[in-house]
mmCIF file of N, CA and C and ligand atoms in Angstrom:
data_model
loop_
_atom_site.group_PDB
_atom_site.id
_atom_site.type_symbol
_atom_site.label_atom_id
_atom_site.label_comp_id
_atom_site.label_asym_id
_atom_site.label_seq_id
_atom_site.Cartn_x
_atom_site.Cartn_y
_atom_site.Cartn_z
ATOM 1 N N MET A 1 61.051 -8.810 -112.450
ATOM 2 C CA MET A 1 60.155 -7.674 -112.302
ATOM 3 C C MET A 1 58.885 -8.104 -111.566
ATOM 4 N N GLU A 2 58.454 -7.306 -110.627
ATOM 5 C CA GLU A 2 57.289 -7.624 -109.808
ATOM 6 C C GLU A 2 55.993 -7.208 -110.509
ATOM 7 N N LYS A 3 54.946 -8.099 -110.432
ATOM 8 C CA LYS A 3 53.653 -7.771 -111.058
ATOM 9 C C LYS A 3 52.918 -6.721 -110.244
ATOM 10 N N PRO A 4 52.208 -5.849 -110.905
ATOM 11 C CA PRO A 4 51.429 -4.872 -110.132
ATOM 12 C C PRO A 4 50.266 -5.585 -109.427
ATOM 13 N N LYS A 5 50.011 -5.210 -108.198
ATOM 14 C CA LYS A 5 48.946 -5.852 -107.405
ATOM 15 C C LYS A 5 47.564 -5.516 -107.941
ATOM 16 N N HIS A 6 47.355 -4.348 -108.409
ATOM 17 C CA HIS A 6 46.036 -3.889 -108.828
ATOM 18 C C HIS A 6 45.990 -3.692 -110.327
ATOM 19 N N ASN A 7 45.812 -4.768 -111.034
ATOM 20 C CA ASN A 7 45.676 -4.655 -112.478
ATOM 21 C C ASN A 7 44.193 -4.628 -112.854
ATOM 22 N N ARG A 8 43.894 -4.593 -114.150
ATOM 23 C CA ARG A 8 42.520 -4.483 -114.620
ATOM 24 C C ARG A 8 41.689 -5.709 -114.228
ATOM 25 N N ARG A 9 42.272 -6.887 -114.318
ATOM 26 C CA ARG A 9 41.556 -8.109 -113.961
ATOM 27 C C ARG A 9 41.145 -8.086 -112.484
ATOM 28 N N TYR A 10 42.073 -7.684 -111.641
ATOM 29 C CA TYR A 10 41.788 -7.585 -110.205
ATOM 30 C C TYR A 10 40.653 -6.584 -109.964
ATOM 31 N N PHE A 11 40.704 -5.468 -110.667
ATOM 32 C CA PHE A 11 39.674 -4.428 -110.518
ATOM 33 C C PHE A 11 38.297 -4.971 -110.929
ATOM 34 N N LEU A 12 38.241 -5.648 -112.090
ATOM 35 C CA LEU A 12 36.958 -6.174 -112.564
ATOM 36 C C LEU A 12 36.402 -7.233 -111.618
ATOM 37 N N LYS A 13 37.251 -8.101 -111.117
ATOM 38 C CA LYS A 13 36.804 -9.118 -110.159
ATOM 39 C C LYS A 13 36.207 -8.457 -108.926
ATOM 40 N N SER A 14 36.865 -7.423 -108.444
ATOM 41 C CA SER A 14 36.373 -6.723 -107.251
ATOM 42 C C SER A 14 35.014 -6.082 -107.519
ATOM 43 N N VAL A 15 34.868 -5.458 -108.679
ATOM 44 C CA VAL A 15 33.593 -4.805 -109.017
ATOM 45 C C VAL A 15 32.486 -5.843 -109.109
ATOM 46 N N PHE A 16 32.738 -6.962 -109.804
ATOM 47 C CA PHE A 16 31.704 -8.002 -109.934
ATOM 48 C C PHE A 16 31.379 -8.628 -108.583
ATOM 49 N N ALA A 17 32.362 -8.808 -107.751
ATOM 50 C CA ALA A 17 32.110 -9.368 -106.421
ATOM 51 C C ALA A 17 31.223 -8.419 -105.614
ATOM 52 N N ALA A 18 31.544 -7.133 -105.670
ATOM 53 C CA ALA A 18 30.742 -6.144 -104.931
ATOM 54 C C ALA A 18 29.312 -6.106 -105.467
ATOM 55 N N LEU A 19 29.162 -6.151 -106.799
ATOM 56 C CA LEU A 19 27.820 -6.156 -107.390
ATOM 57 C C LEU A 19 27.053 -7.415 -106.989
ATOM 58 N N GLY A 20 27.736 -8.535 -106.979
ATOM 59 C CA GLY A 20 27.088 -9.796 -106.596
ATOM 60 C C GLY A 20 26.607 -9.763 -105.166
ATOM 61 N N ILE A 21 27.433 -9.278 -104.272
ATOM 62 C CA ILE A 21 27.032 -9.177 -102.857
ATOM 63 C C ILE A 21 25.863 -8.217 -102.715
ATOM 64 N N GLY A 22 25.928 -7.086 -103.405
ATOM 65 C CA GLY A 22 24.833 -6.114 -103.355
ATOM 66 C C GLY A 22 23.538 -6.704 -103.863
ATOM 67 N N PHE A 23 23.612 -7.478 -104.939
ATOM 68 C CA PHE A 23 22.416 -8.101 -105.500
ATOM 69 C C PHE A 23 21.811 -9.095 -104.519
ATOM 70 N N VAL A 24 22.658 -9.912 -103.911
ATOM 71 C CA VAL A 24 22.158 -10.918 -102.957
ATOM 72 C C VAL A 24 21.490 -10.233 -101.768
ATOM 73 N N VAL A 25 22.101 -9.192 -101.235
ATOM 74 C CA VAL A 25 21.524 -8.481 -100.093
ATOM 75 C C VAL A 25 20.200 -7.830 -100.490
ATOM 76 N N SER A 26 20.168 -7.173 -101.652
ATOM 77 C CA SER A 26 18.931 -6.527 -102.118
ATOM 78 C C SER A 26 17.829 -7.551 -102.342
ATOM 79 N N TRP A 27 18.171 -8.662 -102.945
ATOM 80 C CA TRP A 27 17.183 -9.712 -103.227
ATOM 81 C C TRP A 27 16.600 -10.243 -101.918
ATOM 82 N N ASP A 28 17.469 -10.454 -100.951
ATOM 83 C CA ASP A 28 17.032 -10.946 -99.656
ATOM 84 C C ASP A 28 16.064 -9.955 -99.005
ATOM 85 N N LYS A 29 16.402 -8.669 -99.059
ATOM 86 C CA LYS A 29 15.521 -7.647 -98.473
ATOM 87 C C LYS A 29 14.185 -7.602 -99.200
ATOM 88 N N MET A 30 14.219 -7.733 -100.534
ATOM 89 C CA MET A 30 12.972 -7.718 -101.313
ATOM 90 C C MET A 30 12.080 -8.877 -100.904
ATOM 91 N N ILE A 31 12.661 -10.043 -100.732
ATOM 92 C CA ILE A 31 11.868 -11.217 -100.359
ATOM 93 C C ILE A 31 11.275 -11.036 -98.971
ATOM 94 N N ILE A 32 12.051 -10.538 -98.031
ATOM 95 C CA ILE A 32 11.546 -10.322 -96.662
ATOM 96 C C ILE A 32 10.422 -9.292 -96.680
ATOM 97 N N THR A 33 10.587 -8.185 -97.414
ATOM 98 C CA THR A 33 9.559 -7.153 -97.504
ATOM 99 C C THR A 33 8.292 -7.707 -98.139
ATOM 100 N N HIS A 34 8.454 -8.474 -99.212
ATOM 101 C CA HIS A 34 7.301 -9.069 -99.885
ATOM 102 C C HIS A 34 6.545 -9.998 -98.941
ATOM 103 N N LYS A 35 7.269 -10.797 -98.159
ATOM 104 C CA LYS A 35 6.624 -11.703 -97.198
ATOM 105 C C LYS A 35 5.845 -10.914 -96.164
ATOM 106 N N LYS A 36 6.447 -9.831 -95.650
ATOM 107 C CA LYS A 36 5.764 -9.021 -94.640
ATOM 108 C C LYS A 36 4.470 -8.443 -95.196
ATOM 109 N N ILE A 37 4.525 -7.917 -96.421
ATOM 110 C CA ILE A 37 3.329 -7.336 -97.037
ATOM 111 C C ILE A 37 2.273 -8.410 -97.249
ATOM 112 N N LYS A 38 2.728 -9.585 -97.695
ATOM 113 C CA LYS A 38 1.797 -10.677 -97.970
ATOM 114 C C LYS A 38 1.135 -11.171 -96.682
ATOM 115 N N GLU A 39 1.908 -11.183 -95.587
ATOM 116 C CA GLU A 39 1.375 -11.674 -94.321
ATOM 117 C C GLU A 39 0.483 -10.649 -93.626
ATOM 118 N N GLN A 40 0.624 -9.371 -93.989
ATOM 119 C CA GLN A 40 -0.165 -8.340 -93.339
ATOM 120 C C GLN A 40 -1.615 -8.441 -93.806
ATOM 121 N N LYS A 41 -2.515 -8.387 -92.849
ATOM 122 C CA LYS A 41 -3.931 -8.505 -93.179
ATOM 123 C C LYS A 41 -4.645 -7.205 -92.824
ATOM 124 N N PHE A 42 -5.666 -6.942 -93.595
ATOM 125 C CA PHE A 42 -6.471 -5.755 -93.364
ATOM 126 C C PHE A 42 -7.925 -6.181 -93.170
ATOM 127 N N PHE A 43 -8.584 -5.549 -92.241
ATOM 128 C CA PHE A 43 -9.998 -5.818 -92.025
ATOM 129 C C PHE A 43 -10.752 -4.495 -92.101
ATOM 130 N N GLN A 44 -11.810 -4.505 -92.874
ATOM 131 C CA GLN A 44 -12.638 -3.311 -93.001
ATOM 132 C C GLN A 44 -13.932 -3.525 -92.240
ATOM 133 N N MET A 45 -14.371 -2.521 -91.547
ATOM 134 C CA MET A 45 -15.644 -2.618 -90.856
ATOM 135 C C MET A 45 -16.265 -1.236 -90.761
ATOM 136 N N SER A 46 -17.545 -1.225 -90.536
ATOM 137 C CA SER A 46 -18.233 0.058 -90.460
ATOM 138 C C SER A 46 -17.747 0.830 -89.242
ATOM 139 N N PHE A 47 -17.775 2.137 -89.368
ATOM 140 C CA PHE A 47 -17.288 2.992 -88.287
ATOM 141 C C PHE A 47 -18.376 3.982 -87.937
ATOM 142 N N ASN A 48 -18.944 3.793 -86.770
ATOM 143 C CA ASN A 48 -20.011 4.655 -86.305
ATOM 144 C C ASN A 48 -19.423 5.660 -85.324
ATOM 145 N N THR A 49 -19.319 6.902 -85.761
ATOM 146 C CA THR A 49 -18.685 7.930 -84.922
ATOM 147 C C THR A 49 -19.552 8.319 -83.731
ATOM 148 N N ASN A 50 -20.828 7.911 -83.752
ATOM 149 C CA ASN A 50 -21.709 8.253 -82.637
ATOM 150 C C ASN A 50 -21.587 7.286 -81.466
ATOM 151 N N ARG A 51 -20.943 6.174 -81.705
ATOM 152 C CA ARG A 51 -20.821 5.185 -80.624
ATOM 153 C C ARG A 51 -19.432 5.261 -79.998
ATOM 154 N N GLU A 52 -19.404 5.249 -78.695
ATOM 155 C CA GLU A 52 -18.140 5.356 -77.971
ATOM 156 C C GLU A 52 -17.353 4.047 -78.014
ATOM 157 N N ILE A 53 -18.063 2.941 -77.855
ATOM 158 C CA ILE A 53 -17.416 1.630 -77.853
ATOM 159 C C ILE A 53 -18.154 0.737 -78.838
ATOM 160 N N THR A 54 -17.420 0.160 -79.768
ATOM 161 C CA THR A 54 -18.025 -0.737 -80.737
ATOM 162 C C THR A 54 -17.264 -2.055 -80.726
ATOM 163 N N PHE A 55 -17.999 -3.139 -80.592
ATOM 164 C CA PHE A 55 -17.381 -4.459 -80.629
ATOM 165 C C PHE A 55 -17.592 -5.055 -82.017
ATOM 166 N N HIS A 56 -16.509 -5.332 -82.686
ATOM 167 C CA HIS A 56 -16.560 -6.076 -83.939
ATOM 168 C C HIS A 56 -16.014 -7.458 -83.609
ATOM 169 N N ASN A 57 -16.039 -8.325 -84.542
ATOM 170 C CA ASN A 57 -15.664 -9.703 -84.266
ATOM 171 C C ASN A 57 -14.390 -9.843 -83.429
ATOM 172 N N ASN A 58 -13.282 -9.386 -83.948
ATOM 173 C CA ASN A 58 -12.007 -9.554 -83.229
ATOM 174 C C ASN A 58 -11.423 -8.239 -82.726
ATOM 175 N N PHE A 59 -12.225 -7.185 -82.793
ATOM 176 C CA PHE A 59 -11.702 -5.867 -82.454
ATOM 177 C C PHE A 59 -12.671 -5.103 -81.565
ATOM 178 N N VAL A 60 -12.092 -4.203 -80.792
ATOM 179 C CA VAL A 60 -12.884 -3.249 -80.025
ATOM 180 C C VAL A 60 -12.448 -1.872 -80.500
ATOM 181 N N VAL A 61 -13.393 -1.081 -80.958
ATOM 182 C CA VAL A 61 -13.091 0.272 -81.413
ATOM 183 C C VAL A 61 -13.572 1.242 -80.348
ATOM 184 N N ILE A 62 -12.652 2.050 -79.875
ATOM 185 C CA ILE A 62 -12.970 3.060 -78.870
ATOM 186 C C ILE A 62 -12.926 4.411 -79.569
ATOM 187 N N ASN A 63 -13.996 5.150 -79.456
ATOM 188 C CA ASN A 63 -14.080 6.450 -80.103
ATOM 189 C C ASN A 63 -14.584 7.454 -79.071
ATOM 190 N N LYS A 64 -13.633 8.079 -78.403
ATOM 191 C CA LYS A 64 -14.023 8.960 -77.304
ATOM 192 C C LYS A 64 -13.220 10.253 -77.369
ATOM 193 N N GLU A 65 -13.907 11.361 -77.171
ATOM 194 C CA GLU A 65 -13.276 12.688 -77.147
ATOM 195 C C GLU A 65 -12.392 12.903 -78.373
ATOM 196 N N ASP A 66 -12.946 12.633 -79.536
ATOM 197 C CA ASP A 66 -12.261 12.819 -80.828
ATOM 198 C C ASP A 66 -10.994 11.990 -80.977
ATOM 199 N N LYS A 67 -10.829 10.991 -80.153
ATOM 200 C CA LYS A 67 -9.691 10.081 -80.306
ATOM 201 C C LYS A 67 -10.235 8.686 -80.553
ATOM 202 N N THR A 68 -9.622 8.015 -81.502
ATOM 203 C CA THR A 68 -10.047 6.662 -81.830
ATOM 204 C C THR A 68 -8.896 5.710 -81.568
ATOM 205 N N LYS A 69 -9.221 4.596 -80.982
ATOM 206 C CA LYS A 69 -8.239 3.527 -80.755
ATOM 207 C C LYS A 69 -8.887 2.210 -81.126
ATOM 208 N N VAL A 70 -8.067 1.301 -81.589
ATOM 209 C CA VAL A 70 -8.565 -0.039 -81.917
ATOM 210 C C VAL A 70 -7.705 -1.046 -81.163
ATOM 211 N N PHE A 71 -8.386 -1.964 -80.502
ATOM 212 C CA PHE A 71 -7.696 -3.017 -79.752
ATOM 213 C C PHE A 71 -8.163 -4.382 -80.240
ATOM 214 N N SER A 72 -7.293 -5.351 -80.056
ATOM 215 C CA SER A 72 -7.728 -6.730 -80.239
ATOM 216 C C SER A 72 -8.732 -7.034 -79.144
ATOM 217 N N SER A 73 -9.777 -7.783 -79.469
ATOM 218 C CA SER A 73 -10.774 -8.104 -78.443
ATOM 219 C C SER A 73 -10.363 -9.321 -77.622
ATOM 220 N N ARG A 74 -9.178 -9.848 -77.878
ATOM 221 C CA ARG A 74 -8.704 -11.014 -77.121
ATOM 222 C C ARG A 74 -8.147 -10.571 -75.769
ATOM 223 N N CYS A 75 -8.694 -11.113 -74.730
ATOM 224 C CA CYS A 75 -8.221 -10.820 -73.378
ATOM 225 C C CYS A 75 -6.783 -11.307 -73.244
ATOM 226 N N THR A 76 -5.985 -10.533 -72.534
ATOM 227 C CA THR A 76 -4.573 -10.890 -72.396
ATOM 228 C C THR A 76 -4.343 -11.930 -71.305
ATOM 229 N N HIS A 77 -5.413 -12.363 -70.640
ATOM 230 C CA HIS A 77 -5.239 -13.434 -69.654
ATOM 231 C C HIS A 77 -5.163 -14.775 -70.386
ATOM 232 N N LEU A 78 -6.284 -15.251 -70.907
ATOM 233 C CA LEU A 78 -6.271 -16.532 -71.621
ATOM 234 C C LEU A 78 -6.932 -16.443 -72.990
ATOM 235 N N GLY A 79 -7.206 -15.256 -73.453
ATOM 236 C CA GLY A 79 -7.648 -15.097 -74.838
ATOM 237 C C GLY A 79 -9.134 -15.112 -75.100
ATOM 238 N N CYS A 80 -9.965 -15.046 -74.082
ATOM 239 C CA CYS A 80 -11.412 -14.972 -74.331
ATOM 240 C C CYS A 80 -11.735 -13.667 -75.056
ATOM 241 N N LYS A 81 -12.839 -13.703 -75.784
ATOM 242 C CA LYS A 81 -13.225 -12.530 -76.552
ATOM 243 C C LYS A 81 -14.014 -11.546 -75.685
ATOM 244 N N ILE A 82 -13.537 -10.323 -75.644
ATOM 245 C CA ILE A 82 -14.203 -9.270 -74.873
ATOM 246 C C ILE A 82 -15.298 -8.688 -75.751
ATOM 247 N N ASP A 83 -16.515 -8.710 -75.245
ATOM 248 C CA ASP A 83 -17.619 -8.242 -76.086
ATOM 249 C C ASP A 83 -18.657 -7.427 -75.320
ATOM 250 N N LYS A 84 -18.279 -6.974 -74.137
ATOM 251 C CA LYS A 84 -19.210 -6.160 -73.346
ATOM 252 C C LYS A 84 -18.441 -5.047 -72.635
ATOM 253 N N SER A 85 -19.196 -4.012 -72.291
ATOM 254 C CA SER A 85 -18.603 -2.931 -71.502
ATOM 255 C C SER A 85 -19.635 -2.427 -70.500
ATOM 256 N N LYS A 86 -19.106 -1.819 -69.459
ATOM 257 C CA LYS A 86 -19.974 -1.225 -68.449
ATOM 258 C C LYS A 86 -19.181 -0.119 -67.771
ATOM 259 N N ASN A 87 -19.769 1.049 -67.679
ATOM 260 C CA ASN A 87 -19.117 2.189 -67.012
ATOM 261 C C ASN A 87 -17.696 2.430 -67.526
ATOM 262 N N ASP A 88 -17.532 2.491 -68.821
ATOM 263 C CA ASP A 88 -16.224 2.723 -69.451
ATOM 264 C C ASP A 88 -15.188 1.661 -69.114
ATOM 265 N N GLN A 89 -15.635 0.480 -68.832
ATOM 266 C CA GLN A 89 -14.726 -0.651 -68.599
ATOM 267 C C GLN A 89 -15.091 -1.758 -69.586
ATOM 268 N N LEU A 90 -14.078 -2.342 -70.213
ATOM 269 C CA LEU A 90 -14.291 -3.481 -71.101
ATOM 270 C C LEU A 90 -14.236 -4.731 -70.232
ATOM 271 N N LEU A 91 -15.217 -5.605 -70.397
ATOM 272 C CA LEU A 91 -15.358 -6.742 -69.482
ATOM 273 C C LEU A 91 -15.046 -8.055 -70.185
ATOM 274 N N CYS A 92 -14.177 -8.832 -69.585
ATOM 275 C CA CYS A 92 -13.925 -10.173 -70.115
ATOM 276 C C CYS A 92 -14.923 -11.124 -69.465
ATOM 277 N N PRO A 93 -15.635 -11.901 -70.277
ATOM 278 C CA PRO A 93 -16.674 -12.772 -69.718
ATOM 279 C C PRO A 93 -16.125 -14.017 -69.015
ATOM 280 N N CYS A 94 -14.868 -14.345 -69.203
ATOM 281 C CA CYS A 94 -14.369 -15.631 -68.681
ATOM 282 C C CYS A 94 -13.977 -15.598 -67.210
ATOM 283 N N HIS A 95 -13.056 -14.721 -66.851
ATOM 284 C CA HIS A 95 -12.567 -14.742 -65.472
ATOM 285 C C HIS A 95 -12.649 -13.370 -64.816
ATOM 286 N N GLY A 96 -13.371 -12.465 -65.442
ATOM 287 C CA GLY A 96 -13.675 -11.196 -64.794
ATOM 288 C C GLY A 96 -12.668 -10.070 -64.944
ATOM 289 N N SER A 97 -11.674 -10.210 -65.804
ATOM 290 C CA SER A 97 -10.742 -9.092 -66.000
ATOM 291 C C SER A 97 -11.475 -7.910 -66.609
ATOM 292 N N THR A 98 -10.999 -6.718 -66.269
ATOM 293 C CA THR A 98 -11.561 -5.509 -66.876
ATOM 294 C C THR A 98 -10.414 -4.654 -67.402
ATOM 295 N N PHE A 99 -10.755 -3.843 -68.392
ATOM 296 C CA PHE A 99 -9.770 -2.975 -69.046
ATOM 297 C C PHE A 99 -10.392 -1.600 -69.218
ATOM 298 N N ASP A 100 -9.559 -0.569 -69.067
ATOM 299 C CA ASP A 100 -10.077 0.781 -69.305
ATOM 300 C C ASP A 100 -10.094 1.054 -70.816
ATOM 301 N N LEU A 101 -10.543 2.241 -71.196
ATOM 302 C CA LEU A 101 -10.691 2.546 -72.619
ATOM 303 C C LEU A 101 -9.360 2.842 -73.303
ATOM 304 N N ASN A 102 -8.268 2.792 -72.555
ATOM 305 C CA ASN A 102 -6.930 2.852 -73.153
ATOM 306 C C ASN A 102 -6.317 1.461 -73.273
ATOM 307 N N GLY A 103 -7.105 0.452 -72.924
ATOM 308 C CA GLY A 103 -6.658 -0.929 -73.051
ATOM 309 C C GLY A 103 -5.902 -1.455 -71.848
ATOM 310 N N ASN A 104 -5.739 -0.649 -70.822
ATOM 311 C CA ASN A 104 -4.979 -1.092 -69.646
ATOM 312 C C ASN A 104 -5.828 -1.995 -68.748
ATOM 313 N N ALA A 105 -5.212 -3.042 -68.238
ATOM 314 C CA ALA A 105 -5.919 -3.935 -67.321
ATOM 315 C C ALA A 105 -6.184 -3.185 -66.023
ATOM 316 N N THR A 106 -7.444 -3.189 -65.583
ATOM 317 C CA THR A 106 -7.809 -2.496 -64.343
ATOM 318 C C THR A 106 -8.203 -3.487 -63.259
ATOM 319 N N LYS A 107 -8.461 -4.732 -63.669
ATOM 320 C CA LYS A 107 -8.772 -5.768 -62.686
ATOM 321 C C LYS A 107 -8.311 -7.100 -63.264
ATOM 322 N N GLY A 108 -7.667 -7.906 -62.450
ATOM 323 C CA GLY A 108 -7.112 -9.188 -62.889
ATOM 324 C C GLY A 108 -8.152 -10.260 -63.032
ATOM 325 N N PRO A 109 -7.719 -11.393 -63.479
ATOM 326 C CA PRO A 109 -6.337 -11.870 -63.493
ATOM 327 C C PRO A 109 -5.451 -11.315 -64.614
ATOM 328 N N ALA A 110 -6.006 -10.702 -65.639
ATOM 329 C CA ALA A 110 -5.157 -10.151 -66.708
ATOM 330 C C ALA A 110 -4.320 -9.001 -66.145
ATOM 331 N N VAL A 111 -3.062 -8.933 -66.560
ATOM 332 C CA VAL A 111 -2.203 -7.833 -66.123
ATOM 333 C C VAL A 111 -1.681 -7.024 -67.315
ATOM 334 N N GLU A 112 -1.602 -7.675 -68.460
ATOM 335 C CA GLU A 112 -1.097 -6.997 -69.658
ATOM 336 C C GLU A 112 -2.208 -6.190 -70.317
ATOM 337 N N PRO A 113 -1.861 -5.073 -70.957
ATOM 338 C CA PRO A 113 -2.888 -4.297 -71.670
ATOM 339 C C PRO A 113 -3.339 -5.029 -72.928
ATOM 340 N N LEU A 114 -4.495 -4.629 -73.431
ATOM 341 C CA LEU A 114 -4.971 -5.187 -74.700
ATOM 342 C C LEU A 114 -4.033 -4.756 -75.814
ATOM 343 N N LYS A 115 -3.947 -5.572 -76.833
ATOM 344 C CA LYS A 115 -3.061 -5.262 -77.956
ATOM 345 C C LYS A 115 -3.695 -4.158 -78.804
ATOM 346 N N GLU A 116 -2.983 -3.034 -78.905
ATOM 347 C CA GLU A 116 -3.482 -1.923 -79.716
ATOM 348 C C GLU A 116 -3.068 -2.138 -81.167
ATOM 349 N N LEU A 117 -3.973 -1.853 -82.082
ATOM 350 C CA LEU A 117 -3.737 -2.133 -83.495
ATOM 351 C C LEU A 117 -3.717 -0.844 -84.311
ATOM 352 N N ASP A 118 -2.933 -0.868 -85.396
ATOM 353 C CA ASP A 118 -2.909 0.267 -86.331
ATOM 354 C C ASP A 118 -4.172 0.238 -87.182
ATOM 355 N N PHE A 119 -4.604 1.398 -87.593
ATOM 356 C CA PHE A 119 -5.813 1.468 -88.411
ATOM 357 C C PHE A 119 -5.830 2.769 -89.207
ATOM 358 N N GLU A 120 -6.720 2.806 -90.180
ATOM 359 C CA GLU A 120 -6.995 4.031 -90.927
ATOM 360 C C GLU A 120 -8.500 4.195 -90.992
ATOM 361 N N ILE A 121 -8.940 5.426 -91.088
ATOM 362 C CA ILE A 121 -10.368 5.687 -91.192
ATOM 363 C C ILE A 121 -10.654 6.206 -92.589
ATOM 364 N N ASP A 122 -11.609 5.579 -93.254
ATOM 365 C CA ASP A 122 -12.079 6.048 -94.551
ATOM 366 C C ASP A 122 -13.352 6.853 -94.286
ATOM 367 N N GLU A 123 -13.206 8.181 -94.249
ATOM 368 C CA GLU A 123 -14.333 9.059 -93.885
ATOM 369 C C GLU A 123 -15.483 8.934 -94.874
ATOM 370 N N LEU A 124 -15.153 8.818 -96.161
ATOM 371 C CA LEU A 124 -16.203 8.756 -97.174
ATOM 372 C C LEU A 124 -17.071 7.510 -97.029
ATOM 373 N N LYS A 125 -16.430 6.390 -96.846
ATOM 374 C CA LYS A 125 -17.173 5.128 -96.731
ATOM 375 C C LYS A 125 -17.617 4.848 -95.302
ATOM 376 N N ARG A 126 -17.180 5.710 -94.387
ATOM 377 C CA ARG A 126 -17.467 5.517 -92.967
ATOM 378 C C ARG A 126 -17.034 4.121 -92.512
ATOM 379 N N GLN A 127 -15.801 3.819 -92.868
ATOM 380 C CA GLN A 127 -15.245 2.530 -92.498
ATOM 381 C C GLN A 127 -13.916 2.722 -91.790
ATOM 382 N N ILE A 128 -13.594 1.735 -91.022
ATOM 383 C CA ILE A 128 -12.288 1.710 -90.372
ATOM 384 C C ILE A 128 -11.549 0.492 -90.900
ATOM 385 N N ILE A 129 -10.296 0.700 -91.251
ATOM 386 C CA ILE A 129 -9.483 -0.376 -91.819
ATOM 387 C C ILE A 129 -8.387 -0.699 -90.806
ATOM 388 N N VAL A 130 -8.449 -1.904 -90.280
ATOM 389 C CA VAL A 130 -7.517 -2.315 -89.230
ATOM 390 C C VAL A 130 -6.418 -3.165 -89.872
ATOM 391 N N LYS A 131 -5.175 -2.857 -89.475
ATOM 392 C CA LYS A 131 -4.026 -3.637 -89.958
ATOM 393 C C LYS A 131 -3.632 -4.618 -88.858
ATOM 394 N N VAL A 132 -3.552 -5.852 -89.239
ATOM 395 C CA VAL A 132 -3.205 -6.885 -88.253
ATOM 396 C C VAL A 132 -1.828 -7.426 -88.560
HETATM 397 S S1 LIG B 1 -9.527 -14.860 -70.336
HETATM 398 FE FE1 LIG B 1 -10.107 -12.897 -69.722
HETATM 399 S S2 LIG B 1 -9.963 -12.950 -67.608
HETATM 400 FE FE2 LIG B 1 -9.342 -14.907 -68.216
#
C-alpha cells in the first residue's frame, strides 16, 4: 500500500517552514527600517518668512512667492560652502559657480544642481526642520 504524500506531519512541516521564512523576512525588514530611522538626522533652525534667502550652517533656505525650498549649502563642484547671494543667484566662493533659486547651476564649473532636502515647517515655533 502506498503512503499518502500529504499527511499531517508533512502539513505541519510546511506551515512551520513558511512561518520561519516569514519571520526571517520580517525581522530583516524591521532591522533595515530601524537602521534607516536611526541614520536619519533632523536639524531644526529658525525660519524667517520675511527673508527670501537664508543661509544656515549647512543649508540654504529659499522662501520666495509662498514656496519654500531647502538645499544643501555644499557646492556640487568640490563641496565648498555657499554662503552668499546676489541678484537671486547663490554664489560659491571657491571657483565662482552660481546657482539659481531652484538650485540649478547657472555658471560653472559646477554642472549638477544643489541637493534639495526634505523639510517640515513648524509654524508655531517658527522653525524649519530639515531631514538629512
Ligand atoms: S567648489 Fe564651488 S565652484 Fe568649485
